Amino acid sequence: VAPLAPDDSTVAAWRDLADELERQEAWNAAREAWGRIADASGDAEALRRAAGAALAAGEAADALARLDRLAARDASSASRAADPE
């Protein structure tokens, strides 16, 4: 997944791959695919799914780190919404 440039069609293909990896319970690979999607697109749902796949893979520390990123992103969004300047 990593060597491809993250344009819209590439991210869509990564989503299909990540969905399939989840169906196959290939949690480590799904975690990496969802993480790459989150990094490329800023998609909070992809980051949440990366955290879920990390947890399913037995990587609790990685799952918590990803959820921390998600919480920080949410807090930053809330802060910007409260202060429109």
mmCIF file with all atom_site columns, C-alpha atoms in Angstrom:
data_model
loop_
_atom_site.group_PDB
_atom_site.id
_atom_site.type_symbol
_atom_site.label_atom_id
_atom_site.label_alt_id
_atom_site.label_comp_id
_atom_site.label_asym_id
_atom_site.label_entity_id
_atom_site.label_seq_id
_atom_site.pdbx_PDB_ins_code
_atom_site.Cartn_x
_atom_site.Cartn_y
_atom_site.Cartn_z
_atom_site.occupancy
_atom_site.B_iso_or_equiv
_atom_site.pdbx_formal_charge
_atom_site.auth_seq_id
_atom_site.auth_comp_id
_atom_site.auth_asym_id
_atom_site.auth_atom_id
_atom_site.pdbx_PDB_model_num
ATOM 1  C CA . VAL A 1 1  ? 0.000   0.000   0.000  1.00 0.00 ? 1  VAL A CA 1
ATOM 2  C CA . ALA A 1 2  ? 2.727   2.459   0.981  1.00 0.00 ? 2  ALA A CA 1
ATOM 3  C CA . PRO A 1 3  ? 4.429   2.936   -2.431 1.00 0.00 ? 3  PRO A CA 1
ATOM 4  C CA . LEU A 1 4  ? 1.284   4.365   -4.039 1.00 0.00 ? 4  LEU A CA 1
ATOM 5  C CA . ALA A 1 5  ? 0.661   8.113   -4.072 1.00 0.00 ? 5  ALA A CA 1
ATOM 6  C CA . PRO A 1 6  ? -2.420  8.955   -1.981 1.00 0.00 ? 6  PRO A CA 1
ATOM 7  C CA . ASP A 1 7  ? -4.798  10.381  -4.589 1.00 0.00 ? 7  ASP A CA 1
ATOM 8  C CA . ASP A 1 8  ? -8.574  9.819   -4.392 1.00 0.00 ? 8  ASP A CA 1
ATOM 9  C CA . SER A 1 9  ? -8.639  6.645   -6.471 1.00 0.00 ? 9  SER A CA 1
ATOM 10 C CA . THR A 1 10 ? -5.704  5.173   -4.562 1.00 0.00 ? 10 THR A CA 1
ATOM 11 C CA . VAL A 1 11 ? -7.346  5.868   -1.200 1.00 0.00 ? 11 VAL A CA 1
ATOM 12 C CA . ALA A 1 12 ? -10.559 4.248   -2.497 1.00 0.00 ? 12 ALA A CA 1
ATOM 13 C CA . ALA A 1 13 ? -8.577  1.144   -3.485 1.00 0.00 ? 13 ALA A CA 1
ATOM 14 C CA . TRP A 1 14 ? -6.910  1.108   -0.056 1.00 0.00 ? 14 TRP A CA 1
ATOM 15 C CA . ARG A 1 15 ? -10.367 1.227   1.567  1.00 0.00 ? 15 ARG A CA 1
ATOM 16 C CA . ASP A 1 16 ? -11.460 -1.805  -0.446 1.00 0.00 ? 16 ASP A CA 1
ATOM 17 C CA . LEU A 1 17 ? -8.284  -3.610  0.575  1.00 0.00 ? 17 LEU A CA 1
ATOM 18 C CA . ALA A 1 18 ? -8.666  -2.643  4.250  1.00 0.00 ? 18 ALA A CA 1
ATOM 19 C CA . ASP A 1 19 ? -12.280 -3.854  4.258  1.00 0.00 ? 19 ASP A CA 1
ATOM 20 C CA . GLU A 1 20 ? -11.198 -7.178  2.766  1.00 0.00 ? 20 GLU A CA 1
ATOM 21 C CA . LEU A 1 21 ? -8.352  -7.536  5.260  1.00 0.00 ? 21 LEU A CA 1
ATOM 22 C CA . GLU A 1 22 ? -10.836 -7.016  8.097  1.00 0.00 ? 22 GLU A CA 1
ATOM 23 C CA . ARG A 1 23 ? -13.158 -9.641  6.633  1.00 0.00 ? 23 ARG A CA 1
ATOM 24 C CA . GLN A 1 24 ? -10.222 -12.052 6.549  1.00 0.00 ? 24 GLN A CA 1
ATOM 25 C CA . GLU A 1 25 ? -9.253  -11.031 10.100 1.00 0.00 ? 25 GLU A CA 1
ATOM 26 C CA . ALA A 1 26 ? -5.769  -10.061 8.908  1.00 0.00 ? 26 ALA A CA 1
ATOM 27 C CA . TRP A 1 27 ? -5.600  -7.522  11.697 1.00 0.00 ? 27 TRP A CA 1
ATOM 28 C CA . ASN A 1 28 ? -1.992  -6.340  11.394 1.00 0.00 ? 28 ASN A CA 1
ATOM 29 C CA . ALA A 1 29 ? -2.364  -5.689  7.682  1.00 0.00 ? 29 ALA A CA 1
ATOM 30 C CA . ALA A 1 30 ? -5.776  -4.051  8.195  1.00 0.00 ? 30 ALA A CA 1
ATOM 31 C CA . ARG A 1 31 ? -4.262  -1.804  10.875 1.00 0.00 ? 31 ARG A CA 1
ATOM 32 C CA . GLU A 1 32 ? -1.555  -0.667  8.473  1.00 0.00 ? 32 GLU A CA 1
ATOM 33 C CA . ALA A 1 33 ? -4.010  -0.113  5.617  1.00 0.00 ? 33 ALA A CA 1
ATOM 34 C CA . TRP A 1 34 ? -6.451  1.895   7.750  1.00 0.00 ? 34 TRP A CA 1
ATOM 35 C CA . GLY A 1 35 ? -3.556  3.866   9.236  1.00 0.00 ? 35 GLY A CA 1
ATOM 36 C CA . ARG A 1 36 ? -2.284  4.749   5.774  1.00 0.00 ? 36 ARG A CA 1
ATOM 37 C CA . ILE A 1 37 ? -5.791  5.842   4.759  1.00 0.00 ? 37 ILE A CA 1
ATOM 38 C CA . ALA A 1 38 ? -6.079  8.016   7.877  1.00 0.00 ? 38 ALA A CA 1
ATOM 39 C CA . ASP A 1 39 ? -2.684  9.587   7.222  1.00 0.00 ? 39 ASP A CA 1
ATOM 40 C CA . ALA A 1 40 ? -3.496  10.276  3.569  1.00 0.00 ? 40 ALA A CA 1
ATOM 41 C CA . SER A 1 41 ? -7.056  11.515  3.949  1.00 0.00 ? 41 SER A CA 1
ATOM 42 C CA . GLY A 1 42 ? -7.373  12.723  7.539  1.00 0.00 ? 42 GLY A CA 1
ATOM 43 C CA . ASP A 1 43 ? -10.410 10.456  7.878  1.00 0.00 ? 43 ASP A CA 1
ATOM 44 C CA . ALA A 1 44 ? -11.295 9.996   11.564 1.00 0.00 ? 44 ALA A CA 1
ATOM 45 C CA . GLU A 1 45 ? -13.263 6.803   10.831 1.00 0.00 ? 45 GLU A CA 1
ATOM 46 C CA . ALA A 1 46 ? -10.188 5.256   9.196  1.00 0.00 ? 46 ALA A CA 1
ATOM 47 C CA . LEU A 1 47 ? -8.135  6.126   12.271 1.00 0.00 ? 47 LEU A CA 1
ATOM 48 C CA . ARG A 1 48 ? -10.773 4.554   14.524 1.00 0.00 ? 48 ARG A CA 1
ATOM 49 C CA . ARG A 1 49 ? -10.769 1.408   12.390 1.00 0.00 ? 49 ARG A CA 1
ATOM 50 C CA . ALA A 1 50 ? -6.954  1.308   12.507 1.00 0.00 ? 50 ALA A CA 1
ATOM 51 C CA . ALA A 1 51 ? -7.191  1.415   16.298 1.00 0.00 ? 51 ALA A CA 1
ATOM 52 C CA . GLY A 1 52 ? -9.781  -1.367  16.296 1.00 0.00 ? 52 GLY A CA 1
ATOM 53 C CA . ALA A 1 53 ? -7.626  -3.535  14.050 1.00 0.00 ? 53 ALA A CA 1
ATOM 54 C CA . ALA A 1 54 ? -4.600  -2.866  16.270 1.00 0.00 ? 54 ALA A CA 1
ATOM 55 C CA . LEU A 1 55 ? -6.591  -3.992  19.307 1.00 0.00 ? 55 LEU A CA 1
ATOM 56 C CA . ALA A 1 56 ? -7.788  -7.114  17.481 1.00 0.00 ? 56 ALA A CA 1
ATOM 57 C CA . ALA A 1 57 ? -4.147  -7.842  16.591 1.00 0.00 ? 57 ALA A CA 1
ATOM 58 C CA . GLY A 1 58 ? -3.224  -7.711  20.270 1.00 0.00 ? 58 GLY A CA 1
ATOM 59 C CA . GLU A 1 59 ? -1.428  -4.376  19.917 1.00 0.00 ? 59 GLU A CA 1
ATOM 60 C CA . ALA A 1 60 ? -3.127  -2.452  22.722 1.00 0.00 ? 60 ALA A CA 1
ATOM 61 C CA . ALA A 1 61 ? -0.425  0.222   22.965 1.00 0.00 ? 61 ALA A CA 1
ATOM 62 C CA . ASP A 1 62 ? -0.743  0.979   19.250 1.00 0.00 ? 62 ASP A CA 1
ATOM 63 C CA . ALA A 1 63 ? -4.541  1.084   19.546 1.00 0.00 ? 63 ALA A CA 1
ATOM 64 C CA . LEU A 1 64 ? -4.306  3.571   22.419 1.00 0.00 ? 64 LEU A CA 1
ATOM 65 C CA . ALA A 1 65 ? -1.817  5.724   20.512 1.00 0.00 ? 65 ALA A CA 1
ATOM 66 C CA . ARG A 1 66 ? -4.175  5.876   17.549 1.00 0.00 ? 66 ARG A CA 1
ATOM 67 C CA . LEU A 1 67 ? -7.130  6.728   19.790 1.00 0.00 ? 67 LEU A CA 1
ATOM 68 C CA . ASP A 1 68 ? -5.029  9.458   21.416 1.00 0.00 ? 68 ASP A CA 1
ATOM 69 C CA . ARG A 1 69 ? -4.416  10.909  17.937 1.00 0.00 ? 69 ARG A CA 1
ATOM 70 C CA . LEU A 1 70 ? -8.146  10.761  17.273 1.00 0.00 ? 70 LEU A CA 1
ATOM 71 C CA . ALA A 1 71 ? -8.949  12.501  20.575 1.00 0.00 ? 71 ALA A CA 1
ATOM 72 C CA . ALA A 1 72 ? -6.357  15.205  19.878 1.00 0.00 ? 72 ALA A CA 1
ATOM 73 C CA . ARG A 1 73 ? -7.817  15.737  16.421 1.00 0.00 ? 73 ARG A CA 1
ATOM 74 C CA . ASP A 1 74 ? -11.333 15.999  17.872 1.00 0.00 ? 74 ASP A CA 1
ATOM 75 C CA . ALA A 1 75 ? -10.166 18.449  20.541 1.00 0.00 ? 75 ALA A CA 1
ATOM 76 C CA . SER A 1 76 ? -8.425  20.565  17.930 1.00 0.00 ? 76 SER A CA 1
ATOM 77 C CA . SER A 1 77 ? -11.555 20.609  15.761 1.00 0.00 ? 77 SER A CA 1
ATOM 78 C CA . ALA A 1 78 ? -13.705 21.575  18.730 1.00 0.00 ? 78 ALA A CA 1
ATOM 79 C CA . SER A 1 79 ? -11.279 24.351  19.646 1.00 0.00 ? 79 SER A CA 1
ATOM 80 C CA . ARG A 1 80 ? -11.326 25.753  16.114 1.00 0.00 ? 80 ARG A CA 1
ATOM 81 C CA . ALA A 1 81 ? -15.121 25.641  16.056 1.00 0.00 ? 81 ALA A CA 1
ATOM 82 C CA . ALA A 1 82 ? -15.323 27.528  19.345 1.00 0.00 ? 82 ALA A CA 1
ATOM 83 C CA . ASP A 1 83 ? -12.868 30.216  18.189 1.00 0.00 ? 83 ASP A CA 1
ATOM 84 C CA . PRO A 1 84 ? -13.666 31.009  14.525 1.00 0.00 ? 84 PRO A CA 1
ATOM 85 C CA . GLU A 1 85 ? -10.883 33.642  14.217 1.00 0.00 ? 85 GLU A CA 1
#
